[in-house]
Coordinates of C-alpha atoms and ligand atoms in Angstrom, one line a residue:
X1 CA 86.2 62.9 -101.9
X2 CA 89.1 65.3 -102.7
X3 CA 92.2 63.0 -102.9
X4 CA 94.7 63.3 -100.1
X5 CA 92.8 65.8 -97.9
X6 CA 91.4 64.7 -94.6
X7 CA 87.7 65.3 -94.1
X8 CA 86.9 68.3 -91.9
X9 CA 84.7 67.3 -89.1
X10 CA 81.8 69.8 -88.3
X11 CA 79.7 69.7 -85.1
X12 CA 76.4 71.5 -85.2
X13 CA 75.1 72.5 -81.7
X14 CA 71.3 73.0 -81.8
X15 CA 68.7 71.7 -84.2
X16 CA 66.3 74.7 -84.2
X17 CA 65.3 76.5 -87.4
X18 CA 68.7 77.5 -88.4
X19 CA 70.6 74.6 -86.9
X20 CA 68.5 72.0 -88.8
X21 CA 68.7 74.0 -92.0
X22 CA 72.6 74.1 -91.8
X23 CA 72.8 70.4 -90.9
X24 CA 70.4 69.5 -93.7
X25 CA 72.5 71.6 -96.2
X26 CA 75.8 69.9 -95.0
X27 CA 74.2 66.6 -95.9
X28 CA 72.5 67.4 -99.2
X29 CA 75.0 69.9 -100.7
X30 CA 78.1 68.0 -99.6
X31 CA 79.7 67.8 -103.1
X32 CA 79.3 71.5 -103.8
X33 CA 80.7 72.6 -100.4
X34 CA 83.6 70.1 -100.8
X35 CA 84.4 71.8 -104.1
X36 CA 84.4 75.2 -102.6
X37 CA 86.5 74.2 -99.6
X38 CA 88.9 71.8 -101.3
X39 CA 88.1 69.1 -98.7
X40 CA 85.0 67.2 -97.6
X41 CA 82.9 68.7 -94.7
X42 CA 81.6 65.8 -92.7
X43 CA 78.7 66.5 -90.3
X44 CA 80.0 64.7 -87.1
X45 CA 76.8 65.2 -85.2
X46 CA 74.1 67.5 -84.0
X47 CA 73.8 68.3 -80.3
X48 CA 70.3 68.6 -79.0
X49 CA 68.8 68.7 -75.5
X50 CA 66.1 66.2 -76.0
X51 CA 66.5 63.4 -78.4
X52 CA 62.7 62.8 -78.4
X53 CA 61.7 66.4 -79.5
X54 CA 60.1 66.7 -82.9
X55 CA 62.8 67.4 -85.7
X56 CA 63.2 68.4 -89.2
X57 CA 62.4 65.0 -91.0
X58 CA 65.6 65.1 -93.1
X59 CA 67.9 64.9 -90.0
X60 CA 69.2 61.3 -89.5
X61 CA 68.4 60.3 -86.0
X62 CA 71.8 58.7 -85.6
X63 CA 73.6 62.1 -85.8
X64 CA 71.6 63.5 -82.9
X65 CA 73.4 63.4 -79.5
X66 CA 72.9 64.9 -76.2
X67 CA 76.7 64.7 -75.5
X68 CA 77.6 68.1 -76.8
X69 CA 81.1 68.0 -75.1
X70 CA 82.3 64.9 -76.8
X71 CA 81.0 66.2 -80.1
X72 CA 82.8 69.5 -79.6
X73 CA 86.1 67.8 -78.6
X74 CA 86.1 65.7 -81.7
X75 CA 85.4 68.5 -84.2
X76 CA 87.5 70.7 -86.4
X77 CA 84.7 73.3 -86.7
X78 CA 81.9 73.9 -84.2
X79 CA 78.8 75.6 -85.3
X80 CA 77.0 77.1 -82.3
X81 CA 73.3 77.7 -82.8
X82 CA 71.8 76.8 -79.4
X83 CA 71.2 80.4 -78.4
X84 CA 71.2 81.6 -74.9
X85 CA 74.4 82.7 -73.1
X86 CA 75.9 80.5 -70.4
X87 CA 75.8 77.1 -71.9
X88 CA 76.8 78.5 -75.3
X89 CA 79.8 80.2 -73.7
X90 CA 81.0 77.0 -72.1
X91 CA 80.8 75.0 -75.3
X92 CA 82.3 77.8 -77.5
X93 CA 85.2 78.2 -75.0
X94 CA 85.7 74.6 -74.9
X95 CA 85.8 74.4 -78.7
X96 CA 88.2 77.2 -79.1
X97 CA 90.5 76.0 -76.3
X98 CA 90.7 72.7 -78.1
X99 CA 91.8 74.5 -81.3
X100 CA 88.6 74.2 -83.2
X101 CA 87.2 77.1 -85.2
X102 CA 83.7 78.3 -84.2
X103 CA 80.9 79.7 -86.2
X104 CA 78.1 81.3 -84.3
X105 CA 75.0 83.4 -84.9
X106 CA 74.6 84.1 -81.1
X107 CA 74.6 88.0 -80.8
X108 CA 73.8 87.8 -77.1
X109 CA 76.7 85.6 -76.4
X110 CA 79.1 87.8 -78.3
X111 CA 77.7 91.1 -77.1
X112 CA 78.2 90.0 -73.4
X113 CA 81.3 87.7 -73.7
X114 CA 82.9 88.7 -76.9
X115 CA 86.1 90.0 -75.4
X116 CA 86.8 86.8 -73.6
X117 CA 85.8 84.6 -76.7
X118 CA 87.9 86.6 -79.2
X119 CA 90.9 86.6 -77.0
X120 CA 90.6 82.8 -76.5
X121 CA 90.4 82.4 -80.4
X122 CA 93.4 84.6 -80.8
X123 CA 95.5 82.8 -78.2
X124 CA 95.1 79.5 -80.0
X125 CA 95.0 81.0 -83.6
X126 CA 91.4 79.7 -84.2
X127 CA 88.7 81.5 -86.2
X128 CA 85.6 82.8 -84.5
X129 CA 83.1 83.8 -87.3
X130 CA 79.7 85.4 -86.7
X131 CA 78.2 86.7 -89.8
X132 CA 74.8 85.4 -88.8
X133 CA 74.7 87.4 -85.6
X134 CA 73.8 90.7 -87.2
X135 CA 71.3 91.1 -90.1
X136 CA 70.6 87.4 -90.8
X137 CA 71.5 86.8 -94.4
X138 CA 73.1 90.2 -94.9
X139 CA 76.9 90.2 -95.3
X140 CA 77.9 93.0 -92.9
X141 CA 80.3 91.5 -90.5
X142 CA 82.9 90.5 -93.1
X143 CA 82.6 93.8 -95.0
X144 CA 83.4 95.7 -91.9
X145 CA 86.1 93.4 -90.7
X146 CA 87.8 92.8 -94.1
X147 CA 86.6 94.8 -97.0
X148 CA 86.6 98.2 -95.1
X149 CA 89.7 97.3 -92.9
X150 CA 91.7 99.9 -94.8
X151 CA 89.1 102.6 -94.6
X152 CA 87.8 104.8 -91.7
X153 CA 84.1 104.2 -90.8
X154 CA 82.5 107.3 -89.7
X155 CA 79.0 106.2 -89.0
X156 CA 76.6 103.2 -89.3
X157 CA 72.8 103.5 -89.3
X158 CA 71.2 100.2 -89.1
X159 CA 67.7 98.8 -89.2
X160 CA 68.7 95.6 -87.5
X161 CA 65.5 94.3 -86.1
X162 CA 62.8 93.0 -88.4
X163 CA 60.0 92.7 -86.0
X164 CA 60.2 96.4 -85.0
X165 CA 60.6 97.5 -88.7
X166 CA 57.5 95.5 -89.6
X167 CA 55.5 97.1 -86.7
X168 CA 56.6 100.7 -87.6
X169 CA 56.0 100.0 -91.3
X170 CA 52.4 98.9 -90.5
X171 CA 51.8 101.9 -88.3
X172 CA 52.9 104.1 -91.2
X173 CA 51.1 102.2 -94.0
X174 CA 47.9 101.3 -92.3
X175 CA 47.6 103.8 -89.4
X176 CA 47.7 100.8 -86.9
X177 CA 48.4 101.5 -83.2
X178 CA 51.5 99.8 -81.8
X179 CA 49.4 97.1 -80.2
X180 CA 47.6 96.4 -83.5
X181 CA 50.8 96.2 -85.4
X182 CA 52.5 94.0 -82.9
X183 CA 49.5 91.6 -83.0
X184 CA 49.9 91.4 -86.8
X185 CA 53.6 90.8 -86.5
X186 CA 52.7 87.9 -84.1
X187 CA 50.1 86.5 -86.5
X188 CA 52.7 86.4 -89.3
X189 CA 55.3 84.7 -87.1
X190 CA 57.8 87.6 -87.1
X191 CA 57.4 88.4 -83.4
X192 CA 58.7 86.0 -80.8
X193 CA 56.1 84.5 -78.3
X194 CA 57.7 87.1 -75.9
X195 CA 58.4 90.1 -78.1
X196 CA 60.0 92.2 -75.4
X197 CA 63.6 91.7 -76.6
X198 CA 62.6 93.1 -80.0
X199 CA 60.2 96.0 -79.1
X200 CA 62.3 97.2 -76.2
X201 CA 65.4 97.6 -78.6
X202 CA 67.5 95.1 -76.6
X203 CA 68.1 92.8 -79.6
X204 CA 69.1 95.7 -81.7
X205 CA 71.4 96.9 -78.8
X206 CA 73.4 93.7 -78.9
X207 CA 73.8 94.0 -82.6
X208 CA 74.8 97.7 -82.2
X209 CA 77.5 96.7 -79.7
X210 CA 79.0 94.2 -82.3
X211 CA 78.8 96.6 -85.2
X212 CA 80.3 99.5 -83.3
X213 CA 83.2 97.4 -81.9
X214 CA 84.1 96.1 -85.4
X215 CA 83.7 99.4 -87.2
X216 CA 85.8 101.4 -84.7
X217 CA 88.3 98.7 -83.7
X218 CA 87.4 99.1 -80.0
X219 CA 85.7 97.3 -77.3
X220 CA 82.0 98.3 -77.0
X221 CA 80.4 96.8 -73.8
X222 CA 76.7 96.0 -74.2
X223 CA 76.1 98.2 -71.0
X224 CA 77.4 101.2 -72.8
X225 CA 74.8 101.1 -75.5
X226 CA 71.9 103.3 -74.7
X227 CA 68.6 101.8 -75.6
X228 CA 65.0 103.0 -76.1
X229 CA 62.3 100.8 -77.7
X230 CA 59.3 101.6 -79.8
X231 CA 56.6 100.6 -77.3
X232 CA 55.4 104.3 -76.8
X233 CA 55.4 105.3 -80.4
X234 CA 51.9 106.6 -81.2
X235 CA 50.0 106.9 -84.5
X236 CA 50.1 110.7 -83.9
X237 CA 53.9 110.7 -83.9
X238 CA 54.0 108.6 -87.1
X239 CA 51.5 111.1 -88.8
X240 CA 53.4 114.1 -87.5
X241 CA 56.6 112.6 -88.9
X242 CA 54.8 112.1 -92.3
X243 CA 53.8 115.7 -92.4
X244 CA 57.5 116.9 -92.0
X245 CA 58.6 114.4 -94.6
X246 CA 60.0 111.8 -92.2
X247 CA 59.5 108.1 -91.5
X248 CA 59.9 106.7 -88.0
X249 CA 62.4 103.7 -87.8
X250 CA 64.2 102.0 -85.0
X251 CA 67.9 102.7 -85.6
X252 CA 71.0 101.2 -84.3
X253 CA 73.5 104.1 -84.5
X254 CA 77.2 103.7 -84.1
X255 CA 79.3 106.8 -84.6
X256 CA 82.8 108.1 -84.2
X257 CA 82.0 111.5 -82.7
X258 CA 83.6 114.4 -81.0
X259 CA 81.5 115.1 -77.9
X260 CA 80.4 118.5 -76.7
X261 CA 83.5 118.6 -74.4
X262 CA 85.9 117.8 -77.2
X263 CA 86.5 114.1 -76.4
X264 CA 86.7 111.8 -79.4
X265 CA 85.1 108.5 -79.0
X266 CA 82.4 106.1 -80.0
X267 CA 78.7 106.4 -79.6
X268 CA 76.5 103.3 -79.9
X269 CA 72.8 103.7 -79.3
X270 CA 69.4 102.4 -80.3
X271 CA 66.3 104.5 -80.5
X272 CA 63.4 105.3 -82.6
X273 CA 64.1 108.2 -84.9
X274 CA 62.7 110.3 -87.6
X275 CA 64.5 109.6 -90.9
X276 CA 63.9 111.8 -94.0
X277 CA 61.8 109.8 -96.5
X278 CA 64.5 110.4 -99.1
X279 CA 67.1 108.5 -97.1
X280 CA 67.8 105.0 -98.5
X281 CA 66.9 103.4 -95.2
X282 CA 63.5 104.9 -95.3
X283 CA 62.6 102.5 -98.2
X284 CA 63.4 99.4 -96.1
X285 CA 59.9 97.9 -95.6
X286 CA 58.3 95.1 -93.7
X287 CA 60.6 92.7 -91.7
X288 CA 63.7 93.5 -93.8
X289 CA 66.9 94.7 -92.4
X290 CA 69.5 97.1 -93.8
X291 CA 72.8 98.6 -92.7
X292 CA 73.9 102.0 -94.0
X293 CA 77.6 102.6 -93.6
X294 CA 79.3 105.9 -94.1
X295 CA 83.1 105.6 -94.6
X296 CA 85.8 108.2 -95.1
X297 CA 86.9 107.0 -98.6
X298 CA 84.2 104.4 -99.8
X299 CA 81.5 107.0 -99.1
X300 CA 78.0 105.6 -98.4
X301 CA 77.2 101.9 -98.7
X302 CA 74.0 99.9 -98.0
X303 CA 73.7 96.4 -97.1
X304 CA 70.1 95.1 -97.4
X305 CA 68.2 91.9 -97.2
X306 CA 66.4 89.4 -94.8
X307 CA 67.4 89.7 -91.2
X308 CA 66.0 86.4 -90.0
X309 CA 64.7 83.0 -91.2
X310 CA 66.1 79.6 -91.4
X311 CA 67.3 79.3 -95.1
X312 CA 68.4 82.9 -95.1
X313 CA 70.5 82.8 -91.9
X314 CA 71.9 79.4 -92.9
X315 CA 73.5 81.2 -95.9
X316 CA 75.5 83.4 -93.5
X317 CA 76.4 80.4 -91.3
X318 CA 77.6 78.3 -94.3
X319 CA 79.6 81.2 -95.7
X320 CA 81.5 81.4 -92.3
X321 CA 81.9 77.6 -92.3
X322 CA 83.3 77.4 -95.8
X323 CA 85.7 80.3 -94.9
X324 CA 86.8 78.6 -91.7
X325 CA 87.2 75.2 -93.4
X326 CA 89.4 76.8 -96.2
X327 CA 91.8 77.7 -93.4
X328 CA 92.1 74.1 -92.4
X329 CA 93.0 73.2 -96.0
X330 CA 95.6 76.0 -96.4
X331 CA 96.9 75.9 -92.7
X332 CA 98.0 78.9 -90.5
X333 CA 96.2 80.7 -87.7
X334 CA 92.9 82.3 -88.1
X335 CA 92.5 86.0 -88.9
X336 CA 92.2 88.2 -85.7
X337 CA 91.0 91.7 -85.8
X338 CA 91.8 92.8 -82.2
X339 CA 90.4 96.0 -80.8
X340 CA 93.4 98.3 -81.6
X341 CA 92.1 101.9 -81.6
X342 CA 91.4 102.2 -77.9
X343 CA 88.6 104.7 -78.7
X344 CA 86.3 105.2 -75.6
X345 CA 82.7 104.9 -75.6
X346 CA 81.3 108.2 -74.8
X347 CA 78.8 109.2 -72.1
X348 CA 75.4 109.4 -74.0
X349 CA 74.7 112.7 -72.3
X350 CA 77.6 114.3 -74.3
X351 CA 76.6 113.1 -77.6
X352 CA 74.7 115.6 -79.8
X353 CA 71.3 114.9 -81.4
X354 CA 68.4 116.9 -83.0
X355 CA 64.9 116.5 -81.4
X356 CA 61.5 117.0 -82.6
X357 CA 59.3 117.7 -79.6
X358 CA 55.5 117.6 -80.0
X359 CA 53.6 119.6 -77.3
X360 CA 50.0 120.2 -76.6
X361 CA 49.9 123.9 -75.4
X362 CA 47.6 126.5 -74.2
X363 CA 46.7 128.7 -77.2
X364 CA 47.1 132.1 -75.5
X365 CA 49.3 135.2 -76.2
X366 CA 52.9 134.9 -75.2
X367 CA 53.0 131.1 -74.9
X368 CA 55.2 130.5 -77.9
X369 CA 57.7 133.2 -76.6
X370 CA 57.8 131.7 -73.1
X371 CA 58.4 128.2 -74.3
X372 CA 61.1 129.4 -76.8
X373 CA 62.7 131.1 -73.7
X374 CA 62.8 127.7 -71.9
X375 CA 64.5 126.0 -74.7
X376 CA 67.0 128.9 -75.2
X377 CA 67.8 129.1 -71.5
X378 CA 69.2 125.5 -71.7
X379 CA 71.5 126.4 -74.5
X380 CA 69.4 124.6 -77.2
X381 CA 68.6 126.4 -80.5
X382 CA 65.2 126.0 -82.2
X383 CA 65.4 125.2 -86.0
X384 CA 61.7 125.0 -86.7
X385 CA 58.4 125.6 -84.8
X386 CA 55.0 124.8 -86.2
X387 CA 51.7 125.3 -84.4
X388 CA 48.4 123.8 -85.5
X389 CA 45.2 124.6 -83.8
X390 CA 43.7 121.6 -82.1
X391 CA 40.6 123.4 -81.1
X392 CA 40.0 121.2 -77.9
X393 CA 39.7 123.4 -74.8
X394 CA 41.7 126.3 -76.3
X395 CA 44.7 124.1 -76.9
X396 CA 47.0 123.8 -79.9
X397 CA 49.7 121.4 -81.1
X398 CA 53.3 122.9 -81.2
X399 CA 56.0 121.0 -82.9
X400 CA 59.5 122.2 -82.1
X401 CA 62.4 121.0 -84.1
X402 CA 65.8 121.8 -82.5
X403 CA 69.3 122.2 -83.9
X404 CA 71.9 119.6 -82.7
X405 CA 72.7 119.9 -79.0
X406 CA 74.0 117.6 -76.3
X407 CA 71.5 114.9 -75.2
X408 CA 71.8 116.1 -71.6
X409 CA 70.6 119.6 -72.6
X410 CA 67.9 118.3 -74.7
X411 CA 66.6 116.0 -72.0
X412 CA 66.7 119.0 -69.6
X413 CA 64.5 121.1 -72.2
X414 CA 62.0 118.2 -72.4
X415 CA 61.6 118.0 -68.7
X416 CA 61.3 121.9 -68.3
X417 CA 58.7 122.0 -71.1
X418 CA 56.8 119.2 -69.4
X419 CA 56.7 121.2 -66.2
X420 CA 55.7 124.5 -67.8
X421 CA 52.2 125.7 -67.0
X422 CA 51.6 126.6 -70.7
X423 CA 52.2 123.0 -71.7
X424 CA 49.1 120.6 -71.2
X425 CA 51.2 117.5 -72.4
X426 CA 54.4 116.5 -74.1
X427 CA 52.8 114.4 -76.8
X428 CA 56.0 112.9 -78.1
X429 CA 59.8 113.3 -78.5
X430 CA 61.8 111.8 -81.3
X431 CA 65.3 112.3 -82.4
X432 CA 66.0 113.2 -86.0
X433 CA 68.7 111.2 -87.9
X434 CA 70.1 111.0 -91.4
X435 CA 69.6 114.6 -92.4
Ligands
HSE501 N1 64.1 88.8 -83.6 C1 65.0 89.4 -84.6 C2 64.2 90.3 -85.5 C3 65.6 88.4 -85.4 O1 63.0 90.6 -85.4 O2 64.9 90.9 -86.3 C4 66.8 87.8 -84.7 O3 67.8 88.7 -84.4

């Protein structure tokens, strides 16, 4: 033990995949961690709901407890890995109000109660670290909070959900349907038993809210993040994207933008998008994650790696833990990064995008001109139009690429095209990003 330095008591809440891994490393790598901190880290206990549930064999039974409150109140640092929102919120608030630092990987908790928890941490000078909440092992929270604190982030494009990236990658590589690719993701253990949170974009939206708040020094409520999932992506859309040199990715997009009405603010959104195959994010395959940051002075940066997994995520948690523990050795309050810019979150309808609209149309004289008129009347400019003869019942496939236009105008164009007599079906609509 480091002479003259009190041990730092660590409480781990939750013994799931990540909690068990963190607890195990605290026990087996104690000497290394002590050397990095300058004081011993002592695992005070592991809070669980059920003492009888099957556990990681290396976890000593005497460290398990169902009395999370007593464990929290006796700890210098609390590592919250129980997931869920309400119980986690109670315990994290209790920890912060007692002056303990908190490390959490709970994106749902921070995306819904972040403002309350960060202000509690600031009030008592405690640290609230959450590197594991976005992108698993990938360091992205600290780079945004600290390394880029003197720069101006302009835009973040993130692949922050491994399950959906795996599904879209399978659809691209193997021509799978969405259902086939989801079944494969489940078979390999990437998708949760209920994959709704992943495929609907909800998981990525929580991460987008956290990234946007940090990057633009403002509060981004989860409800302000617009979300579309990948459930309706078809093999035809993936193939059409391939033909125009694109790959379909589910992106979390956080931007500082000037809206069509001149308001400057933040846009945070999650949706599938066509990304040029030459874009660095296009090469992110399988269940990996990556976050591409465009900053005023640093230029483009990409952070890439495993977005989930016990050992991988434990790396981020232990990094946060060592960082919080060092503060106990040095003394002084935790670092706060309060939302200081006051930038508003913009109405999604005002944000501009580029669309690729695939239509099945009647192959007759004048159809192209009439449809072009529908687009133009709504103030949207066509960049490309490509027609291929489908040959079924005198129909053709028409793919219209637009210039940037406000979302509201683009949505009106899609509705009007869908209603046009010349259009048999709107086969798909995808935004184009990263051009
Ligand atoms: N379910 C998430 C994913 C991992 O598929 O990336 C945890 O956020």
